[in-house]
């Protein structure tokens, strides 16, 4: 299903503008992620698409060209996975999954067949007859997903579906969820504040900030060609290098870096993985802290730039805290972006 | 060897139990002895219980009927009211919540007087059992609302309902499929409280009753006032047999609802 939004905005009672007028089109079968910090309006946007929240007048929400803006949630034929899963504690796993089908008025036999099918797809057969209260977090998450897709919704909406899980499980289920969503082949919108999740699961990511879409594109595009400092910082954790630009050089407290041409008047960012320890490097820095992460070390460096820099260092040994080191950063790895306020 | 002071709490507990139980046992025994003034030596009999049934069967049945009618009304009014209060977060809903509990703060006699002043002139209504029912509903409704509200407040009702809505359930289906089943422990605890209170209610009922409409406790007062002591005592026994199982069930249901809350 093609989903299009035009001039969708939301002002809450009290005047808070949760969402500024937003236009968005999502292609059939596409998985889009709404990524942003808390309070950026991503959940509000998702809830407007679901019909759980009414947009400000003038907004239009279209499902395959059909206007659904005024349609109540129960008649939109959407599927939704809630952050807390919202499983019905008074029903078994099977009854939860079959509830949407029951609401569609399907015959008992058809419901059973479809529930079996979805249960198998989500690998829930061993738990099908259990009470939902007897499930682990990961199992609940799969039941919530199975329940949402069982009635074959036109669009699947997921509100931070992994955030209620602990970190180890989250990583594992992230890949599982990505595979499952691909296998469903339905249009899906996925809200998250975790860039790894967005990158792993989505075809396209819309990075949101302060009620607006800051940039929308494939994960690669957002990572390699961010159009603003905010996106660079949020996707891939780029760090600002606050210094003076003269000609094609950036002058920092620890030394001067060569820039690509055309950086005048722009703000320069760098990512941790692009900072190299290099005895011949142009920047001097002091090691403040070293963290061993298995595959590499994470170094906190001071003195090179006004702010503390983080560098990832691969290798079998690392400098010790307090040591003086020299750094180099390739000109191609420096992102020159329009200057922004220090938000 | 145990220190004597350790025995003091035990002694106090036993004394308190005796304080509570001795009058009850005495009263029950009085209802079962042939002649109370000659004591147990006169023998035990069920004659007085039979007499109570003969004299006050209508009171017993009226009380059961009133309790069930009161339960039906408090369910129909109380569950949706609790639901509406639980769904509304504002200050007005909290004020209303307190307002519903107001009849608890007013003495039953005053409540009855107010009802008499308001409806006393409608003689058809005044003399029907429905008049007593109104009093009982007024008195028991807060217990139903509070009990259901406590359970509803403890679950994330809004998200559960939103979940059901995304699956195609309209407001009525959500109420039946989601709200009521999840509120059931509260409804059960509330229902048992309402029935127990309605059967045992005296203050209000005594003011509202007519000679032809005596409930169980009013009948008890009547029997003490006008019958021989053995009959009144046998009446107490009948009263216990009806109310004690209800009290036990109420404790059980409240404990069950409490588990949901914690």
XYZ file of C-alpha atoms in Angstrom, chain A residues 19-215:
197
model
C 4.565 17.978 14.898
C 5.039 20.702 12.286
C 3.358 20.287 8.871
C 4.939 17.187 7.374
C 4.667 15.558 3.945
C 5.747 11.986 3.447
C 5.169 9.217 0.894
C 5.913 5.596 1.591
C 5.999 3.087 -1.267
C 4.214 -0.293 -1.160
C 6.246 -2.851 0.786
C 8.701 -0.245 1.992
C 9.970 -0.262 5.545
C 10.447 3.267 6.801
C 11.967 4.148 10.127
C 11.165 7.324 12.025
C 14.323 8.025 13.974
C 14.888 10.776 16.477
C 15.427 11.703 20.112
C 12.474 11.610 22.520
C 10.064 14.468 21.993
C 10.894 14.875 18.298
C 7.340 14.024 17.215
C 8.021 10.569 15.772
C 5.485 8.750 17.950
C 2.900 11.481 17.356
C 3.337 11.030 13.596
C 2.918 7.256 13.947
C -0.196 7.674 16.080
C -1.704 10.055 13.532
C -1.160 7.464 10.799
C -2.771 4.840 13.043
C -5.729 7.092 13.813
C -5.019 7.143 17.545
C -4.346 10.874 17.371
C -6.235 13.478 15.335
C -4.008 15.798 13.253
C -4.601 19.563 13.067
C -7.144 20.682 10.437
C -5.775 20.738 6.907
C -3.910 17.459 7.195
C -4.544 14.592 4.808
C -3.662 10.941 5.400
C -4.105 8.762 2.303
C -3.977 4.954 2.130
C -3.602 4.040 -1.559
C -5.247 7.313 -2.513
C -8.206 6.739 -0.152
C -8.581 9.508 2.382
C -8.631 8.042 5.894
C -7.996 11.235 7.884
C -11.448 11.172 9.507
C -11.698 7.376 9.760
C -11.546 6.036 13.346
C -8.665 3.699 14.152
C -10.811 0.550 14.249
C -11.835 1.041 10.602
C -8.424 1.858 9.132
C -7.261 -1.770 8.854
C -3.824 -1.104 10.256
C -1.654 -3.289 12.451
C 0.225 -1.837 15.366
C 2.889 -3.085 17.745
C 2.996 -1.011 20.920
C 6.038 -0.229 22.998
C 4.472 -2.067 25.955
C 2.955 -4.618 23.491
C -0.561 -4.076 24.939
C -1.252 -7.812 24.922
C -4.630 -8.661 26.424
C -3.887 -10.320 29.778
C -7.339 -11.897 29.844
C -6.652 -13.936 26.697
C -4.301 -16.737 25.703
C -1.603 -16.258 23.067
C -3.883 -17.789 20.423
C -6.837 -15.613 21.406
C -4.632 -12.527 21.269
C -3.424 -13.378 17.773
C -6.922 -14.279 16.615
C -8.627 -11.174 18.067
C -8.279 -9.029 14.946
C -9.598 -11.854 12.776
C -12.561 -12.271 15.127
C -13.275 -8.551 14.756
C -13.326 -9.006 10.985
C -16.105 -11.548 11.501
C -14.220 -14.500 9.989
C -15.468 -18.058 10.514
C -13.944 -20.061 13.361
C -12.115 -22.409 10.962
C -10.605 -19.539 8.958
C -9.440 -17.853 12.158
C -7.805 -21.078 13.361
C -6.042 -21.612 10.047
C -4.705 -18.067 9.922
C -3.627 -18.112 13.587
C -1.742 -21.383 12.933
C -0.042 -19.826 9.938
C 1.055 -16.671 11.756
C 2.048 -18.606 14.873
C 4.352 -20.751 12.741
C 5.769 -17.716 10.927
C 6.656 -16.058 14.232
C 7.861 -19.348 15.760
C 5.333 -19.218 18.551
C 3.924 -22.776 18.313
C 5.317 -23.936 21.700
C 3.603 -21.021 23.463
C 0.319 -20.820 21.561
C -1.905 -22.077 24.360
C -0.127 -20.235 27.160
C -1.354 -17.182 28.999
C 0.421 -14.050 27.794
C 1.468 -13.333 31.374
C 3.609 -16.502 31.285
C 5.816 -15.275 28.406
C 9.259 -13.674 28.377
C 9.803 -10.189 26.927
C 11.041 -11.503 23.588
C 8.116 -13.900 23.270
C 5.641 -11.139 24.093
C 7.179 -8.989 21.418
C 6.658 -11.763 18.841
C 3.063 -12.285 19.974
C 2.426 -8.555 19.577
C 3.863 -8.720 16.064
C 1.882 -11.860 15.185
C -1.315 -10.260 16.485
C -0.720 -7.131 14.440
C -0.081 -8.925 11.136
C -2.668 -11.714 11.487
C -5.567 -9.645 10.050
C -3.402 -8.699 7.008
C -3.305 -4.964 7.743
C -2.702 -2.409 5.005
C 0.203 -0.970 6.932
C 2.124 -2.175 9.941
C 3.073 0.422 12.553
C 5.678 -0.324 15.198
C 6.254 2.007 18.151
C 9.686 1.323 19.676
C 8.982 -2.436 19.615
C 12.388 -3.393 21.021
C 12.856 -0.783 23.721
C 11.192 -2.849 26.465
C 13.812 -5.596 26.077
C 17.215 -5.811 27.716
C 20.265 -4.919 25.633
C 21.491 -8.425 24.754
C 18.080 -9.618 23.617
C 17.478 -6.382 21.737
C 20.431 -6.979 19.404
C 19.317 -10.509 18.625
C 15.661 -9.633 18.114
C 16.554 -6.662 15.948
C 17.881 -8.947 13.217
C 15.008 -11.373 13.746
C 12.486 -8.564 13.397
C 14.190 -7.268 10.243
C 13.910 -10.728 8.665
C 10.272 -11.148 9.709
C 9.253 -7.733 8.391
C 10.890 -8.535 5.037
C 9.059 -11.860 4.904
C 5.671 -10.171 5.468
C 6.281 -7.878 2.518
C 3.909 -5.213 3.829
C 4.416 -1.497 4.173
C 5.789 -0.836 7.622
C 6.659 2.213 9.682
C 8.971 1.754 12.571
C 9.578 4.324 15.298
C 12.845 4.194 17.205
C 15.370 6.366 18.977
C 18.143 3.838 18.310
C 20.060 4.464 15.082
C 21.367 0.869 14.962
C 17.796 -0.406 14.955
C 16.763 2.024 12.248
C 19.772 1.117 10.106
C 19.302 -2.628 10.542
C 15.599 -2.742 9.806
C 14.603 0.096 7.493
C 14.834 0.651 3.726
C 14.651 4.372 4.354
C 15.118 6.367 7.508
C 13.454 9.672 8.298
C 15.511 11.471 10.927
C 13.241 13.734 12.960
C 13.992 16.670 15.162
C 11.747 19.134 16.985
C 8.590 18.098 15.131
C 10.141 18.054 11.671
C 11.762 15.554 9.337
C 15.391 16.737 9.221
C 16.452 14.338 6.465
